[in-house]
GROMACS .gro file of C-alpha atoms in nm:
model
  400
    1MET     CA    1  -4.220  -2.453   2.526
    2PRO     CA    2  -3.918  -2.525   2.333
    3CYS     CA    3  -3.577  -2.641   2.520
    4VAL     CA    4  -3.399  -2.357   2.381
    5MET     CA    5  -3.649  -2.086   2.454
    6ILE     CA    6  -3.638  -2.221   2.822
    7LYS     CA    7  -3.279  -2.158   2.832
    8SER     CA    8  -3.284  -1.835   2.706
    9LEU     CA    9  -3.555  -1.734   2.944
   10PHE     CA   10  -3.344  -1.897   3.223
   11LYS     CA   11  -3.044  -1.706   3.127
   12LYS     CA   12  -3.209  -1.378   3.133
   13LEU     CA   13  -3.329  -1.425   3.478
   14LEU     CA   14  -3.003  -1.574   3.613
   15ASN     CA   15  -2.778  -1.306   3.466
   16PRO     CA   16  -2.857  -1.021   3.687
   17LEU     CA   17  -2.837  -1.248   3.982
   18ILE     CA   18  -2.501  -1.343   3.886
   19ALA     CA   19  -2.379  -0.967   3.833
   20LYS     CA   20  -2.537  -0.885   4.165
   21ARG     CA   21  -2.363  -1.130   4.313
   22GLN     CA   22  -2.002  -1.069   4.156
   23LEU     CA   23  -2.058  -0.665   4.253
   24MET     CA   24  -2.108  -0.813   4.610
   25ARG     CA   25  -1.818  -1.010   4.619
   26TRP     CA   26  -1.603  -0.718   4.500
   27ALA     CA   27  -1.770  -0.496   4.790
   28SER     CA   28  -1.654  -0.751   5.022
   29LYS     CA   29  -1.274  -0.681   4.997
   30MET     CA   30  -1.373  -0.319   5.125
   31ASP     CA   31  -1.631  -0.416   5.378
   32SER     CA   32  -1.727  -0.738   5.578
   33SER     CA   33  -2.088  -0.689   5.657
   34PRO     CA   34  -2.382  -0.732   5.394
   35ALA     CA   35  -2.488  -0.374   5.472
   36GLY     CA   36  -2.172  -0.229   5.411
   37GLN     CA   37  -2.128  -0.419   5.066
   38ARG     CA   38  -2.460  -0.290   4.965
   39ALA     CA   39  -2.378   0.052   5.038
   40ILE     CA   40  -2.069   0.023   4.856
   41ALA     CA   41  -2.223  -0.149   4.549
   42GLN     CA   42  -2.495   0.140   4.546
   43ASP     CA   43  -2.215   0.399   4.560
   44TYR     CA   44  -1.998   0.234   4.295
   45LYS     CA   45  -2.327   0.227   4.075
   46ARG     CA   46  -2.393   0.615   4.102
   47LEU     CA   47  -2.040   0.653   4.023
   48TYR     CA   48  -2.001   0.425   3.748
   49GLU     CA   49  -2.333   0.609   3.577
   50THR     CA   50  -2.185   0.973   3.653
   51LYS     CA   51  -1.826   0.940   3.597
   52GLY     CA   52  -1.778   0.614   3.410
   53LEU     CA   53  -1.567   0.508   3.722
   54THR     CA   54  -1.401   0.163   3.716
   55THR     CA   55  -1.417  -0.068   4.016
   56ASP     CA   56  -1.059  -0.078   4.006
   57GLU     CA   57  -1.010   0.310   4.052
   58TYR     CA   58  -1.277   0.274   4.320
   59TYR     CA   59  -1.086   0.035   4.516
   60GLU     CA   60  -0.740   0.148   4.481
   61PHE     CA   61  -0.840   0.560   4.555
   62GLU     CA   62  -1.056   0.427   4.845
   63PHE     CA   63  -1.392   0.606   4.729
   64GLU     CA   64  -1.611   0.454   4.999
   65LYS     CA   65  -1.381   0.683   5.245
   66ARG     CA   66  -1.357   1.011   4.997
   67ASP     CA   67  -1.536   1.342   5.035
   68GLU     CA   68  -1.758   1.474   4.799
   69ALA     CA   69  -1.476   1.733   4.688
   70PHE     CA   70  -1.235   1.452   4.620
   71ARG     CA   71  -1.521   1.229   4.399
   72LYS     CA   72  -1.597   1.563   4.178
   73SER     CA   73  -1.259   1.658   4.119
   74PHE     CA   74  -1.124   1.302   4.061
   75LEU     CA   75  -1.035   1.225   3.672
   76GLY     CA   76  -1.101   0.835   3.625
   77LEU     CA   77  -0.947   0.669   3.330
   78ASN     CA   78  -1.256   0.678   3.065
   79GLU     CA   79  -1.322   1.068   3.091
   80GLN     CA   80  -0.921   1.102   3.108
   81ARG     CA   81  -0.901   0.915   2.800
   82TYR     CA   82  -1.205   1.109   2.647
   83TYR     CA   83  -1.036   1.445   2.702
   84LEU     CA   84  -0.687   1.330   2.602
   85ASP     CA   85  -0.773   1.150   2.284
   86TYR     CA   86  -0.850   1.498   2.167
   87LEU     CA   87  -0.564   1.721   2.337
   88ASN     CA   88  -0.270   1.463   2.264
   89PRO     CA   89  -0.374   1.326   1.930
   90VAL     CA   90  -0.286   0.978   1.831
   91LYS     CA   91  -0.082   1.096   1.530
   92TYR     CA   92   0.185   1.258   1.794
   93TYR     CA   93   0.191   0.956   2.029
   94SER     CA   94   0.559   0.862   1.926
   95LEU     CA   95   0.699   1.170   2.013
   96ALA     CA   96   0.639   1.108   2.385
   97ARG     CA   97   0.603   0.737   2.387
   98ASN     CA   98   0.937   0.664   2.224
   99LYS     CA   99   1.229   0.802   2.430
  100TYR     CA  100   1.486   0.836   2.135
  101MET     CA  101   1.214   1.048   1.951
  102ALA     CA  102   1.133   1.250   2.225
  103HIS     CA  103   1.477   1.323   2.271
  104LYS     CA  104   1.522   1.454   1.924
  105MET     CA  105   1.239   1.650   1.942
  106LEU     CA  106   1.353   1.851   2.261
  107GLU     CA  107   1.715   1.887   2.219
  108ASN     CA  108   1.695   2.188   1.994
  109THR     CA  109   1.387   2.355   2.140
  110GLY     CA  110   1.553   2.477   2.437
  111VAL     CA  111   1.429   2.211   2.698
  112ARG     CA  112   1.712   2.064   2.919
  113LYS     CA  113   1.769   1.682   2.853
  114SER     CA  114   2.034   1.471   2.947
  115GLU     CA  115   2.291   1.403   2.682
  116LEU     CA  116   2.208   1.119   2.400
  117TYR     CA  117   2.529   0.923   2.367
  118CYS     CA  118   2.396   0.641   2.144
  119TYR     CA  119   2.066   0.501   1.978
  120TYR     CA  120   2.057   0.121   1.957
  121GLN     CA  121   1.826  -0.006   1.667
  122PRO     CA  122   1.901  -0.373   1.576
  123GLU     CA  123   1.672  -0.364   1.296
  124ALA     CA  124   1.831  -0.077   1.093
  125ARG     CA  125   2.153  -0.047   0.896
  126TYR     CA  126   2.374   0.271   0.950
  127ALA     CA  127   2.672   0.403   0.763
  128ASP     CA  128   2.925   0.499   0.998
  129SER     CA  129   2.659   0.727   1.211
  130THR     CA  130   2.802   0.910   1.524
  131GLU     CA  131   2.473   0.826   1.715
  132ASN     CA  132   2.298   0.568   1.591
  133ALA     CA  133   2.398   0.182   1.610
  134ASN     CA  134   2.262  -0.169   1.517
  135ASP     CA  135   2.490  -0.391   1.689
  136LEU     CA  136   2.798  -0.448   1.956
  137ALA     CA  137   3.054  -0.312   1.715
  138SER     CA  138   2.867  -0.008   1.624
  139VAL     CA  139   2.746   0.068   1.957
  140LEU     CA  140   3.153   0.029   2.117
  141ARG     CA  141   3.263   0.235   1.859
  142ILE     CA  142   3.034   0.532   1.930
  143LEU     CA  143   3.083   0.480   2.308
  144LYS     CA  144   3.461   0.480   2.309
  145LYS     CA  145   3.489   0.765   2.043
  146LYS     CA  146   3.262   0.975   2.303
  147GLY     CA  147   3.469   0.865   2.580
  148VAL     CA  148   3.163   0.739   2.775
  149GLN     CA  149   3.245   0.613   3.116
  150SER     CA  150   2.918   0.625   3.261
  151CYS     CA  151   2.543   0.591   3.141
  152VAL     CA  152   2.196   0.548   3.202
  153ILE     CA  153   2.056   0.275   2.924
  154LYS     CA  154   1.677   0.247   2.878
  155THR     CA  155   1.443   0.045   2.639
  156THR     CA  156   1.277   0.336   2.417
  157GLU     CA  157   0.935   0.196   2.450
  158SER     CA  158   0.927   0.129   2.858
  159SER     CA  159   0.756   0.329   3.126
  160HIS     CA  160   0.715   0.303   3.522
  161GLY     CA  161   1.096   0.276   3.543
  162ASP     CA  162   1.128  -0.062   3.372
  163ASN     CA  163   1.426  -0.198   3.191
  164VAL     CA  164   1.669   0.077   3.304
  165TRP     CA  165   2.035   0.023   3.403
  166VAL     CA  166   2.222   0.278   3.583
  167ILE     CA  167   2.579   0.224   3.467
  168ASN     CA  168   2.869   0.375   3.702
  169ALA     CA  169   3.168   0.258   3.527
  170ILE     CA  170   3.236   0.079   3.184
  171GLU     CA  171   3.590  -0.101   3.102
  172TYR     CA  172   3.629  -0.147   2.748
  173LYS     CA  173   3.733  -0.483   2.580
  174ASP     CA  174   3.859  -0.541   2.226
  175ASN     CA  175   3.500  -0.700   2.131
  176ASP     CA  176   3.294  -0.592   2.425
  177ALA     CA  177   3.286  -0.384   2.771
  178VAL     CA  178   3.222  -0.491   3.123
  179MET     CA  179   2.979  -0.261   3.290
  180THR     CA  180   2.938  -0.166   3.654
  181ARG     CA  181   2.615  -0.103   3.768
  182PHE     CA  182   2.506   0.129   4.028
  183ASP     CA  183   2.481  -0.145   4.259
  184GLY     CA  184   2.809  -0.312   4.224
  185GLU     CA  185   2.682  -0.582   3.992
  186THR     CA  186   2.899  -0.622   3.664
  187LEU     CA  187   2.741  -0.701   3.313
  188LEU     CA  188   2.873  -0.726   2.934
  189LEU     CA  189   2.742  -0.487   2.682
  190SER     CA  190   2.676  -0.776   2.493
  191THR     CA  191   2.430  -0.892   2.722
  192VAL     CA  192   2.196  -0.599   2.729
  193LEU     CA  193   2.190  -0.548   2.338
  194GLY     CA  194   1.909  -0.778   2.185
  195TYR     CA  195   1.593  -0.758   2.005
  196ASP     CA  196   1.465  -0.433   2.161
  197ALA     CA  197   1.588  -0.083   2.090
  198LEU     CA  198   1.788   0.132   2.362
  199ILE     CA  199   1.921   0.432   2.435
  200PHE     CA  200   2.260   0.532   2.609
  201GLU     CA  201   2.244   0.872   2.781
  202SER     CA  202   2.444   1.061   3.047
  203VAL     CA  203   2.371   1.008   3.425
  204VAL     CA  204   2.153   1.316   3.564
  205HIS     CA  205   2.313   1.445   3.885
  206GLN     CA  206   2.020   1.600   4.118
  207THR     CA  207   2.075   1.884   4.372
  208LYS     CA  208   2.205   1.818   4.726
  209GLN     CA  209   1.821   1.863   4.849
  210PHE     CA  210   1.681   1.624   4.620
  211ALA     CA  211   1.943   1.369   4.699
  212ALA     CA  212   1.888   1.408   5.060
  213PHE     CA  213   1.558   1.280   5.013
  214ASN     CA  214   1.691   0.959   4.870
  215GLN     CA  215   2.046   0.913   4.754
  216SER     CA  216   2.040   0.616   4.515
  217SER     CA  217   1.744   0.730   4.314
  218VAL     CA  218   1.694   1.052   4.096
  219ASN     CA  219   1.378   1.167   4.266
  220THR     CA  220   1.195   1.345   4.015
  221VAL     CA  221   0.883   1.586   4.017
  222ARG     CA  222   0.624   1.521   3.807
  223PHE     CA  223   0.506   1.829   3.681
  224MET     CA  224   0.107   1.839   3.512
  225THR     CA  225   0.083   2.097   3.277
  226THR     CA  226  -0.172   2.226   2.993
  227LEU     CA  227  -0.120   2.420   2.689
  228TYR     CA  228  -0.414   2.666   2.574
  229PRO     CA  229  -0.488   2.833   2.234
  230ASP     CA  230  -0.299   3.191   2.368
  231GLY     CA  231   0.005   2.996   2.392
  232SER     CA  232   0.008   3.016   2.771
  233ALA     CA  233   0.097   2.689   2.964
  234ARG     CA  234  -0.035   2.618   3.350
  235VAL     CA  235   0.122   2.429   3.599
  236ILE     CA  236  -0.216   2.222   3.736
  237ALA     CA  237  -0.047   1.984   3.998
  238THR     CA  238   0.293   1.873   4.116
  239PHE     CA  239   0.411   1.583   4.326
  240ILE     CA  240   0.759   1.419   4.382
  241LYS     CA  241   0.831   1.048   4.356
  242ILE     CA  242   1.121   0.916   4.570
  243GLY     CA  243   1.306   0.594   4.586
  244ARG     CA  244   1.383   0.387   4.869
  245ALA     CA  245   1.735   0.303   4.981
  246GLY     CA  246   1.920   0.083   4.737
  247LYS     CA  247   1.691   0.156   4.462
  248CYS     CA  248   1.777   0.326   4.145
  249VAL     CA  249   1.407   0.422   4.031
  250ASP     CA  250   1.161   0.617   4.198
  251ASN     CA  251   0.850   0.520   4.029
  252ALA     CA  252   0.533   0.555   4.224
  253GLY     CA  253   0.339   0.279   4.057
  254GLY     CA  254   0.579  -0.015   4.164
  255GLY     CA  255   0.542   0.012   4.537
  256GLY     CA  256   0.792   0.021   4.826
  257ASN     CA  257   0.829   0.393   4.740
  258VAL     CA  258   0.766   0.749   4.887
  259ASP     CA  259   0.541   1.028   4.715
  260VAL     CA  260   0.514   1.371   4.855
  261CYS     CA  261   0.259   1.649   4.722
  262VAL     CA  262   0.417   1.975   4.617
  263ASP     CA  263   0.223   2.306   4.671
  264THR     CA  264   0.239   2.407   4.305
  265GLU     CA  265   0.211   2.801   4.443
  266THR     CA  266   0.475   2.746   4.741
  267GLY     CA  267   0.699   2.456   4.627
  268GLU     CA  268   0.606   2.347   5.019
  269VAL     CA  269   0.638   1.949   5.031
  270LYS     CA  270   0.339   1.805   5.231
  271TYR     CA  271   0.136   1.500   5.249
  272ALA     CA  272   0.413   1.250   5.227
  273ILE     CA  273   0.302   0.871   5.195
  274GLN     CA  274   0.468   0.546   5.212
  275TYR     CA  275   0.346   0.350   4.926
  276ASP     CA  276   0.344  -0.015   4.965
  277GLY     CA  277   0.080  -0.083   4.708
  278TRP     CA  278  -0.275  -0.001   4.699
  279ARG     CA  279  -0.452   0.005   5.050
  280ASN     CA  280  -0.150  -0.052   5.182
  281ILE     CA  281  -0.044   0.300   5.213
  282LYS     CA  282   0.046   0.559   5.541
  283ASP     CA  283   0.116   0.903   5.601
  284ILE     CA  284   0.460   0.982   5.706
  285GLU     CA  285   0.691   1.277   5.811
  286LYS     CA  286   1.029   1.191   5.744
  287HIS     CA  287   1.180   0.921   5.462
  288PRO     CA  288   1.127   0.562   5.619
  289ASP     CA  289   1.499   0.475   5.566
  290SER     CA  290   1.694   0.800   5.591
  291GLY     CA  291   1.489   0.966   5.847
  292ASN     CA  292   1.538   1.300   5.678
  293GLN     CA  293   1.247   1.531   5.711
  294LEU     CA  294   0.986   1.542   5.412
  295ASN     CA  295   0.680   1.746   5.516
  296GLY     CA  296   0.759   2.109   5.546
  297VAL     CA  297   1.072   2.124   5.312
  298ILE     CA  298   1.060   2.403   5.041
  299ILE     CA  299   1.197   2.333   4.741
  300GLU     CA  300   1.491   2.545   4.634
  301ASN     CA  301   1.430   2.820   4.304
  302TRP     CA  302   1.064   2.676   4.317
  303GLN     CA  303   0.936   2.952   4.110
  304VAL     CA  304   1.226   2.971   3.890
  305ILE     CA  305   1.176   2.578   3.799
  306LYS     CA  306   0.818   2.631   3.773
  307GLU     CA  307   0.832   2.905   3.462
  308GLU     CA  308   1.109   2.713   3.296
  309VAL     CA  309   0.865   2.379   3.293
  310LYS     CA  310   0.595   2.630   3.134
  311ARG     CA  311   0.822   2.683   2.849
  312PHE     CA  312   0.901   2.324   2.813
  313GLN     CA  313   0.523   2.299   2.759
  314GLN     CA  314   0.546   2.568   2.521
  315ALA     CA  315   0.782   2.412   2.314
  316PHE     CA  316   0.580   2.059   2.268
  317PRO     CA  317   0.261   2.165   2.156
  318TYR     CA  318   0.198   1.819   2.031
  319CYS     CA  319   0.078   1.729   2.370
  320LYS     CA  320  -0.136   1.998   2.516
  321ALA     CA  321  -0.199   1.824   2.866
  322ALA     CA  322   0.157   1.651   2.942
  323GLY     CA  323   0.284   1.482   3.261
  324TRP     CA  324   0.656   1.601   3.258
  325ASP     CA  325   0.915   1.373   3.481
  326ILE     CA  326   1.191   1.663   3.580
  327ALA     CA  327   1.533   1.608   3.759
  328ILE     CA  328   1.614   1.926   3.965
  329THR     CA  329   2.000   1.956   3.883
  330ASP     CA  330   2.208   2.257   3.979
  331ASP     CA  331   2.193   2.368   3.630
  332GLY     CA  332   1.804   2.374   3.646
  333PRO     CA  333   1.552   2.118   3.574
  334VAL     CA  334   1.626   1.871   3.318
  335VAL     CA  335   1.359   1.625   3.138
  336ILE     CA  336   1.372   1.265   3.219
  337GLU     CA  337   1.037   1.172   3.025
  338VAL     CA  338   0.720   1.344   2.892
  339ASN     CA  339   0.398   1.137   2.943
  340ASP     CA  340   0.096   1.200   2.701
  341PHE     CA  341  -0.120   0.967   2.858
  342TRP     CA  342  -0.037   0.933   3.254
  343ASP     CA  343  -0.189   0.723   3.529
  344ARG     CA  344  -0.454   0.861   3.801
  345THR     CA  345  -0.225   0.801   4.121
  346GLY     CA  346  -0.102   1.155   4.150
  347GLN     CA  347  -0.420   1.223   4.259
  348TYR     CA  348  -0.419   1.022   4.538
  349PHE     CA  349  -0.074   1.194   4.641
  350ILE     CA  350  -0.219   1.543   4.598
  351ARG     CA  351  -0.548   1.461   4.777
  352ARG     CA  352  -0.730   1.628   4.505
  353GLY     CA  353  -0.866   1.583   4.132
  354TRP     CA  354  -0.747   1.760   3.820
  355ARG     CA  355  -1.048   1.683   3.643
  356GLN     CA  356  -1.150   2.038   3.627
  357GLU     CA  357  -0.809   2.179   3.504
  358ILE     CA  358  -0.792   1.928   3.208
  359ARG     CA  359  -1.160   1.983   3.097
  360ASP     CA  360  -1.101   2.360   3.106
  361CYS     CA  361  -0.793   2.304   2.869
  362TYR     CA  362  -1.018   2.065   2.628
  363LEU     CA  363  -1.292   2.322   2.620
  364ALA     CA  364  -1.062   2.598   2.519
  365TRP     CA  365  -0.897   2.410   2.237
  366ARG     CA  366  -1.265   2.280   2.126
  367LYS     CA  367  -1.385   2.649   2.085
  368TYR     CA  368  -1.043   2.732   1.909
  369TRP     CA  369  -1.073   2.459   1.676
  370GLY     CA  370  -1.410   2.452   1.598
  371ASP     CA  371  -1.490   2.180   1.321
  372ILE     CA  372  -1.131   2.153   1.222
  373ASP     CA  373  -1.012   1.792   1.346
  374PRO     CA  374  -0.712   1.796   1.515
  375MET     CA  375  -0.729   1.392   1.530
  376GLY     CA  376  -0.607   1.352   1.192
  377GLY     CA  377  -0.910   1.158   1.113
  378VAL     CA  378  -0.956   0.961   1.375
  379LYS     CA  379  -1.307   0.970   1.541
  380HIS     CA  380  -1.335   1.133   1.867
  381TYR     CA  381  -1.655   1.039   2.083
  382ALA     CA  382  -1.750   1.369   2.172
  383THR     CA  383  -2.095   1.248   2.234
  384GLY     CA  384  -2.258   0.906   2.351
  385SER     CA  385  -2.128   0.666   2.621
  386LEU     CA  386  -1.779   0.660   2.758
  387ARG     CA  387  -1.586   0.323   2.695
  388LEU     CA  388  -1.572   0.145   2.976
  389PRO     CA  389  -1.347  -0.190   3.058
  390LEU     CA  390  -1.550  -0.491   2.973
  391LYS     CA  391  -1.572  -0.642   3.312
  392ASP     CA  392  -1.732  -0.347   3.452
  393LYS     CA  393  -1.960  -0.270   3.168
  394THR     CA  394  -2.098  -0.652   3.177
  395MET     CA  395  -2.124  -0.638   3.587
  396MET     CA  396  -2.279  -0.294   3.575
  397SER     CA  397  -2.518  -0.366   3.277
  398LYS     CA  398  -2.708  -0.645   3.433
  399PHE     CA  399  -2.700  -0.517   3.809
  400SER     CA  400  -2.992  -0.307   3.896
   0.00000   0.00000   0.00000
C-alpha cells in the first residue's frame, strides 16, 4: 500500500479519537469525573445537533445544570443569527450600529435621545457646520458656541461600554481644552481626537430611584422589543445593568457589575446577581457596594415607560427585533443605544430564553412578506444547516 494511502487511512482513523479527546478535555472544565465528562459530552452533542448550541454557550450558561424549560426557550447565537438576518436586514445595519446615524434617525421621530453637540469625523471636510467637525479647531468652535461645559464622548462604532469618556467639566484654552473626567482625572481634548469618529452628546441624568442602584453609572434598562406587520410592538424581556461604585459604565459583558431582571408586566426587580465573569456569578439581595435593596423594588411609572418604549420600536421599523438601552430620567425614558444584533447574556439574568418570542415575530414577517426579499438581495438561509463556529463544527463532525 502506498505511503500516501497509509497516511490518509491513519488520519481518518485518528481524527475521531482526537476530536473525542478534545471534547472530553472541554467537558473536564465542568466535571472532574470521567462519567460526568461523558455525560456532558453527550448532552452537548444533543444540543449541538438540535439547537446549534456552541461550546461557549453551554459552558457560560451552565447548561449541565439547566432544566428543560430553559433549554427549550434559550436562543443561541446561530439560531439568533438565522432569525435576525431576516428581521434586521444587513442594509440597515449602520442605522443602529453607527451612533451618529442612530442619533439622526431617531431625533425627529419622537424618540427621546440625549442632545447631540458635535460629530467628529477626521476623514471629512466641512464648511462651517454647526454640528460636524473634522479637526481640533472645528470641534472647539462648535463646543464653545454651544456653551458645552460637560458631555459624554463616544466612538461611533464601539459597544459594550468601550471608549466612553464622561466629562464633568471643560476649561477652554486658546487652542485646546482641559477636560475633567467623572473620576477627577484631566485630559486634553487634543489627545482624544484621533483617527476614530466620535460623538459629543449631553450627559443623561437618571432618576433618584435609578441613581440609588449605583450613583456613578447611568444604570440602563435593556428593553427587548419586537415589531409586527400590523404595526404593534411588544416588550418581550427587560433587565437592568447596574455599575459598581466608581465606574461610569454599566455593561453586562465586562464583568464586575450587577444585573437584575425586571418583571415585564409589573416592573418588579428580581433575580439580582453579582456578575464577576462566567461561572463566577452569585445571587444577591442588595448592591454589593452601597448595600441598597435591589430585589423587590418596583420601578416607578413602569407602565408609562413601557408604552413609550413600544412607541420607540414603532418609530424604528428598520430593526424589527431590537435591544434598547434605556436611561430612566425625570422626563421619561431616554435612548442611550439601540442594538440590532445583541448578545445572549440577558437570558441568564431573566432566567428564561426568548426564542419563542423572536421566532413568532420572524414567522409573522415571513407570512407577511411572502416571496418578497427584505434582505435586499442578501441570501437568507431559510433551509439547510445553521452556520456554526468552526471549532465546534470541526469537533462535532468527528465525534460520535
